[in-house]
Coordinates of C-alpha atoms in Angstrom, one line a residue:
M1 CA 108.2 123.5 110.4
T2 CA 105.7 123.9 113.1
G3 CA 103.2 122.1 115.3
A4 CA 101.4 125.3 116.2
G5 CA 102.2 124.7 119.9
R6 CA 100.3 121.4 120.1
H7 CA 101.1 118.7 122.4
L8 CA 100.2 115.0 122.6
A9 CA 98.0 113.9 125.5
A10 CA 98.4 110.0 125.3
A11 CA 99.1 107.4 128.0
W12 CA 101.6 105.8 125.7
L13 CA 103.8 108.8 125.8
A14 CA 104.6 108.2 129.5
H15 CA 105.5 104.4 128.9
P16 CA 108.9 103.8 130.2
G17 CA 109.8 101.7 127.3
G18 CA 109.3 104.5 124.7
R19 CA 110.9 107.0 126.9
A20 CA 114.0 104.7 127.3
V21 CA 114.3 104.2 123.6
M22 CA 114.0 107.9 122.8
D23 CA 116.6 108.7 125.6
C24 CA 118.9 106.1 124.3
L25 CA 118.9 107.7 120.8
A26 CA 119.3 111.1 122.2
R27 CA 122.3 110.2 124.3
G28 CA 123.9 108.8 121.3
G29 CA 123.6 112.3 119.7
H30 CA 120.5 111.6 117.4
Q31 CA 117.2 113.0 116.7
A32 CA 114.4 110.9 117.5
L33 CA 110.7 111.5 117.0
Y34 CA 107.3 109.6 117.3
V35 CA 105.8 109.5 113.9
G36 CA 102.7 108.5 111.9
G37 CA 99.7 106.7 113.2
C38 CA 100.6 107.0 117.0
V39 CA 100.9 110.7 116.7
R40 CA 97.8 111.1 114.5
D41 CA 95.7 108.9 116.7
A42 CA 96.7 110.7 119.8
L43 CA 95.8 114.0 118.5
I44 CA 92.2 112.9 117.7
G45 CA 91.9 110.8 120.8
R46 CA 92.2 107.4 119.6
E47 CA 94.2 104.6 121.0
A48 CA 97.5 103.7 119.1
S49 CA 98.1 100.3 118.3
D50 CA 101.8 100.6 117.1
I51 CA 104.5 103.0 118.1
D52 CA 106.8 104.2 115.4
I53 CA 109.9 106.2 115.9
S54 CA 111.9 107.9 113.3
T55 CA 115.4 108.9 113.7
D56 CA 118.6 110.2 111.8
A57 CA 120.5 107.2 113.3
L58 CA 121.5 104.5 110.8
P59 CA 120.0 101.1 111.5
R60 CA 123.3 99.7 112.7
E61 CA 123.7 102.7 115.1
V62 CA 120.3 102.1 116.4
M63 CA 121.1 98.4 117.1
R64 CA 124.5 99.2 118.7
L65 CA 122.8 101.9 120.9
A66 CA 119.8 99.7 121.8
D67 CA 122.1 96.6 122.6
A68 CA 124.2 98.8 124.8
E69 CA 121.1 99.7 127.0
G70 CA 120.2 95.9 127.1
F71 CA 117.3 96.2 124.8
R72 CA 116.3 93.3 122.6
C73 CA 116.4 94.2 118.9
V74 CA 114.9 92.5 115.8
P75 CA 116.3 93.5 112.3
T76 CA 112.7 93.6 111.0
G77 CA 113.5 95.5 107.9
I78 CA 116.9 96.5 108.2
D79 CA 117.5 96.9 104.5
H80 CA 114.7 99.6 104.5
G81 CA 115.9 101.1 107.7
T82 CA 113.6 99.6 110.2
V83 CA 114.6 97.9 113.5
T84 CA 112.3 96.7 116.1
V85 CA 113.4 97.7 119.6
I86 CA 111.7 95.9 122.5
A87 CA 112.2 97.9 125.7
E88 CA 110.1 97.4 128.8
G89 CA 107.8 94.8 127.2
R90 CA 106.7 97.0 124.3
A91 CA 107.8 96.8 120.7
H92 CA 108.9 100.1 119.0
E93 CA 109.5 100.2 115.3
V94 CA 112.5 102.5 114.7
T95 CA 113.1 103.6 111.2
T96 CA 116.0 105.8 109.9
F97 CA 114.9 109.0 108.0
R98 CA 114.5 107.9 104.2
R99 CA 114.0 109.1 100.9
D100 CA 112.8 107.3 97.8
V101 CA 115.4 106.6 95.2
E102 CA 113.3 104.5 92.9
T103 CA 109.8 103.4 92.9
D104 CA 107.7 101.0 90.7
G105 CA 104.3 101.2 92.3
R106 CA 104.9 98.0 94.3
R107 CA 108.1 98.5 96.4
A108 CA 110.7 101.4 96.8
V109 CA 114.5 101.5 96.9
V110 CA 115.2 104.0 99.5
A111 CA 118.3 105.9 100.6
F112 CA 118.8 107.0 104.3
S113 CA 118.5 110.6 105.0
R114 CA 119.1 113.1 107.9
D115 CA 116.4 115.5 106.7
I116 CA 113.0 115.1 108.4
A117 CA 111.4 117.0 105.4
E118 CA 112.6 114.3 103.0
D119 CA 111.3 111.6 105.3
A120 CA 108.0 113.2 105.6
M121 CA 107.6 113.8 101.7
R122 CA 107.8 109.9 101.1
R123 CA 104.7 109.2 103.1
D124 CA 101.1 109.0 101.8
F125 CA 98.9 111.5 103.5
T126 CA 99.5 114.7 105.2
M127 CA 97.8 113.6 108.4
N128 CA 100.4 110.7 108.4
A129 CA 103.3 113.1 108.1
L130 CA 103.2 114.3 111.7
Y131 CA 105.9 113.8 114.3
A132 CA 106.2 114.5 118.0
D133 CA 109.5 114.6 120.4
A134 CA 109.7 112.7 123.6
E135 CA 107.9 115.4 125.5
G136 CA 104.9 115.1 122.9
R137 CA 105.4 118.4 121.1
V138 CA 104.1 118.0 117.8
V139 CA 106.4 118.7 114.7
D140 CA 104.4 119.3 111.4
P141 CA 106.8 119.5 108.4
L142 CA 104.3 119.6 105.7
G143 CA 101.1 121.2 107.2
G144 CA 99.2 118.1 108.0
L145 CA 97.6 119.4 111.3
P146 CA 94.9 121.5 109.5
D147 CA 94.0 118.5 107.5
L148 CA 93.8 116.2 110.5
D149 CA 91.7 118.9 112.3
A150 CA 89.3 119.1 109.4
R151 CA 89.4 115.2 108.9
H152 CA 90.7 115.7 105.3
V153 CA 92.3 112.8 103.9
R154 CA 94.9 114.5 101.4
F155 CA 97.8 113.2 99.6
I156 CA 101.1 114.9 100.2
G157 CA 102.1 116.9 97.1
E158 CA 100.7 115.6 93.8
A159 CA 98.3 112.8 94.4
H160 CA 99.2 111.0 91.1
E161 CA 102.9 111.0 92.2
R162 CA 102.1 109.5 95.5
I163 CA 100.0 106.8 93.8
A164 CA 102.7 106.0 91.2
E165 CA 105.1 105.3 94.0
D166 CA 102.8 102.8 95.6
H167 CA 99.6 101.7 94.0
L168 CA 98.2 100.4 97.2
R169 CA 97.8 104.0 98.2
I170 CA 94.6 104.0 96.1
L171 CA 92.9 101.5 98.6
R172 CA 94.5 103.4 101.5
F173 CA 92.9 106.6 100.3
F174 CA 89.5 105.0 100.7
R175 CA 90.3 103.0 103.8
F176 CA 91.5 106.4 105.6
H177 CA 88.4 108.1 104.6
A178 CA 86.2 105.4 106.1
W179 CA 88.4 105.7 109.3
Y180 CA 89.2 109.2 109.7
A181 CA 87.4 111.7 107.2
D182 CA 84.7 114.0 108.1
A183 CA 81.7 112.0 106.4
A184 CA 79.9 115.3 105.5
R185 CA 82.8 116.7 103.5
G186 CA 83.2 114.1 100.9
L187 CA 86.3 112.7 99.4
D188 CA 89.2 114.8 98.3
A189 CA 88.5 115.5 94.7
E190 CA 92.2 115.6 93.5
G191 CA 92.8 112.3 95.4
L192 CA 89.8 110.7 93.9
A193 CA 90.5 111.6 90.5
A194 CA 94.1 110.3 90.8
C195 CA 92.8 107.1 92.2
A196 CA 90.4 106.5 89.3
Q197 CA 93.2 107.4 86.8
G198 CA 95.8 105.2 88.4
A199 CA 93.4 102.3 89.0
A200 CA 95.2 100.0 86.4
G201 CA 98.1 99.9 88.8
L202 CA 96.2 97.7 91.3
D203 CA 96.4 95.0 88.8
T204 CA 100.2 94.7 89.5
L205 CA 99.7 94.1 93.3
P206 CA 99.7 90.8 95.1
G207 CA 96.2 89.7 96.2
E208 CA 97.2 89.5 99.8
R209 CA 98.0 93.3 100.0
I210 CA 94.6 94.2 98.4
G211 CA 92.9 91.8 100.5
A212 CA 94.4 93.2 103.7
E213 CA 93.2 96.8 102.8
M214 CA 89.8 95.7 102.0
L215 CA 89.2 94.0 105.2
K216 CA 90.7 97.0 107.0
L217 CA 88.3 99.2 105.2
L218 CA 85.3 97.0 105.9
A219 CA 86.3 97.1 109.6
A220 CA 85.7 100.8 109.9
P221 CA 82.4 101.8 111.8
G222 CA 81.0 103.5 108.7
P223 CA 82.5 102.3 105.5
C224 CA 79.7 102.8 103.2
R225 CA 80.5 106.3 101.8
A226 CA 84.0 105.2 100.9
L227 CA 82.9 102.0 99.4
G228 CA 80.3 103.7 97.4
A229 CA 83.0 106.2 96.0
M230 CA 85.3 103.0 95.1
E231 CA 82.2 101.6 93.0
Q232 CA 81.4 104.8 91.3
S233 CA 85.2 105.4 90.4
G234 CA 85.4 101.8 89.0
I235 CA 87.9 100.7 91.6
L236 CA 85.7 98.4 93.4
A237 CA 84.9 96.4 90.3
R238 CA 88.7 96.2 89.6
V239 CA 89.5 94.6 92.9
L240 CA 86.4 92.6 93.3
P241 CA 84.1 92.4 90.3
G242 CA 80.5 91.9 90.9
A243 CA 80.6 93.6 94.5
A244 CA 77.7 95.9 95.2
A245 CA 78.3 98.7 97.8
R246 CA 74.6 99.4 98.1
D247 CA 74.2 95.9 99.6
L248 CA 76.2 97.0 102.5
F249 CA 74.1 100.1 103.7
P250 CA 71.3 97.9 105.2
L251 CA 73.7 95.6 107.0
V252 CA 75.7 98.7 108.6
H253 CA 72.4 100.2 109.5
L254 CA 71.2 96.9 111.3
E255 CA 74.5 96.4 113.1
G256 CA 74.1 100.0 114.5
S257 CA 70.8 99.5 115.7
L258 CA 71.9 96.5 117.6
N259 CA 75.1 98.1 118.7
L260 CA 77.1 95.3 117.2
E261 CA 80.9 95.6 116.5
P262 CA 81.9 95.8 112.8
E263 CA 83.0 92.2 111.5
P264 CA 84.7 92.6 108.0
L265 CA 83.9 89.1 106.7
R266 CA 80.3 89.5 107.5
R267 CA 80.4 92.7 105.4
L268 CA 82.5 91.1 102.7
A269 CA 79.8 88.5 102.6
A270 CA 77.1 91.2 102.1
I271 CA 78.6 93.0 99.2
G272 CA 79.2 89.9 97.1
G273 CA 81.6 89.6 94.2
A274 CA 83.2 87.0 92.3
E275 CA 85.7 84.8 93.9
P276 CA 86.8 87.0 96.8
E277 CA 88.8 84.3 98.5
V278 CA 90.9 84.1 95.4
R279 CA 91.2 87.8 94.4
L280 CA 91.7 88.8 98.0
R281 CA 94.0 86.0 98.8
L282 CA 92.2 85.2 102.0
S283 CA 93.6 82.7 104.5
R284 CA 92.1 79.2 104.6
Q285 CA 90.2 80.0 107.7
Q286 CA 88.7 83.3 106.4
A287 CA 87.8 81.7 103.0
K288 CA 86.0 78.9 104.9
R289 CA 84.0 81.3 107.1
L290 CA 83.2 83.6 104.1
S291 CA 82.0 80.5 102.3
Q292 CA 79.8 79.5 105.1
L293 CA 78.2 83.1 105.3
R294 CA 77.6 83.3 101.7
D295 CA 76.1 79.8 101.3
G296 CA 74.1 80.3 104.5
I297 CA 72.1 83.4 103.2
G298 CA 70.2 81.4 100.8
A299 CA 70.1 78.1 102.7
V300 CA 66.8 76.6 103.9
A301 CA 68.4 75.7 107.3
G302 CA 66.8 77.5 110.2
T303 CA 68.6 79.4 113.0
A304 CA 68.9 76.3 115.3
E305 CA 70.2 74.2 112.6
L306 CA 72.9 76.8 111.5
A307 CA 74.0 77.1 115.1
Y308 CA 74.2 73.3 115.4
R309 CA 76.3 72.8 112.1
L310 CA 78.3 76.1 112.1
G311 CA 78.5 77.6 115.6
P312 CA 76.6 80.4 117.3
E313 CA 78.7 83.4 115.7
T314 CA 78.3 82.2 112.2
A315 CA 74.7 81.4 112.7
R316 CA 73.9 84.9 114.2
D317 CA 76.0 86.5 111.3
I318 CA 73.8 84.6 108.6
E319 CA 70.6 85.7 110.2
L320 CA 72.0 89.3 110.1
L321 CA 72.8 89.0 106.6
R322 CA 69.4 87.5 105.6
A323 CA 67.5 90.3 107.4
A324 CA 69.6 93.0 105.9
G325 CA 69.6 91.4 102.4
F326 CA 65.8 90.6 102.4
G327 CA 64.6 93.6 104.3
A328 CA 63.1 91.4 106.9
A329 CA 63.2 91.4 110.7
L330 CA 65.4 89.1 112.8
P331 CA 63.9 85.9 114.0
A332 CA 61.8 86.6 117.1
A333 CA 63.5 83.5 118.9
L334 CA 67.0 84.1 117.5
D335 CA 68.7 83.9 120.8
E336 CA 66.8 81.0 122.0
D337 CA 67.3 79.0 118.7
I338 CA 70.9 79.6 118.6
A339 CA 71.3 78.3 122.2
L340 CA 69.4 75.2 121.3
G341 CA 71.3 74.5 118.2
T342 CA 74.7 75.1 120.1
Q343 CA 73.9 72.8 123.0
A344 CA 72.4 70.1 120.7
R345 CA 74.4 66.8 120.4
F346 CA 73.4 64.2 117.8
P347 CA 72.8 61.0 120.0
L348 CA 73.9 58.5 117.3
R349 CA 77.1 57.2 116.0
A350 CA 78.2 55.4 112.9
A351 CA 78.8 52.2 115.0
D352 CA 75.1 52.4 116.1
L353 CA 74.0 51.3 112.6
M354 CA 76.6 48.7 112.0
P355 CA 77.0 45.9 111.0
E356 CA 73.6 46.0 109.1
L357 CA 74.9 48.9 107.0
K358 CA 78.4 50.0 106.0
G359 CA 80.0 52.1 103.4
P360 CA 78.1 54.9 101.5
A361 CA 74.9 53.4 102.6
L362 CA 75.8 53.9 106.3
G363 CA 76.7 57.4 105.8
A364 CA 73.7 58.2 103.8
R365 CA 71.3 56.7 106.5
L366 CA 73.1 58.3 109.3
A367 CA 72.7 61.6 107.6
E368 CA 69.0 60.8 107.0
L369 CA 68.5 60.2 110.7
E370 CA 70.4 63.3 111.7
A371 CA 68.1 65.3 109.4
D372 CA 65.1 63.7 111.1
W373 CA 66.5 64.7 114.4
I374 CA 67.1 68.3 113.4
A375 CA 63.6 68.6 111.9
S376 CA 62.1 67.3 115.3
G377 CA 63.8 70.3 117.0
F378 CA 66.5 68.1 118.3
A379 CA 63.6 66.1 120.4
L380 CA 64.1 62.7 118.9
D381 CA 66.2 60.7 121.6
R382 CA 68.5 57.8 120.8
A383 CA 65.9 55.1 121.4
A384 CA 63.6 56.8 118.9
L385 CA 66.3 57.3 116.3
L386 CA 67.3 53.7 116.6
A387 CA 63.8 52.5 116.0
R388 CA 64.0 54.2 112.7
R389 CA 67.1 52.7 111.4

């Protein structure tokens, strides 16, 4: 078990909260190590979003020690060994070393362990089975460092066994390739074959879990190669029938040329597919925005009208999707038209057409006048519109 003398150089390592939690566990006579994403990301110079700690202390002991130090504890997943310890304003997910006792592809029954190697073996990829002590010294029980250095996303042990434990690892394989792999080397052949062979297991997973993974994949700076491999292996059609990976390439290229940040719903609109809001169990807000984007691509409304009806961000995204999908240039006056539509305010209200009109006739006439106003470039004023009523 070695880390080849490697040390982390990350700002979070010096955070007083993390040091306090690690010291608290050490004073209690326990081993405590940072683990997973925070270690992996620190080694490749990326910011860590979550701080995870692995320990041989049992969950109740973690809570007892943390309470004694005055830290706030939340039993986030105590049955599975996880306690959230909040120290110095930062949350730390502290999880007892574990081994899988029983798995069914969706959830695992775990037993607590005191063996770091057992804990490492239950993880998905070698680059995620990296640990570091309080001083940042890397511990690599399974030889994940060479894979991380090579940007090689590789399952721990037998790929098909890791997938059988949790079918979501199929999608995580592609997502991690999009985020961490060396694009020039291609996907791990054994892992790709195991994903294709185990694809039927995805049918057993809740749509929310699949949707979350798909959106994370689409948020990667360069997801096209991973999505293309998903399509070629039949996995994309399984989770989102009708989606086309090739339709993402022009959009990603356009985003890059404009230095735009990735936006997963915009990219989801580009690849199409049947009922993504249902299959991926999108939130109501996400489903509404996706529907606006997909409907807007083929709508006759111009940029200014889109901005007026849907807001500036959605209008810009629709024009990006149109340009990428149709192989056309963005409108020359894109920014000006977005500003025009965003600032426009229809000068009439329903009361202005009453009592002459009411009910459905009132709504229909108001909509006609609004359409006239939009067609005028928002130039018709209140008096001109009232003269048409």
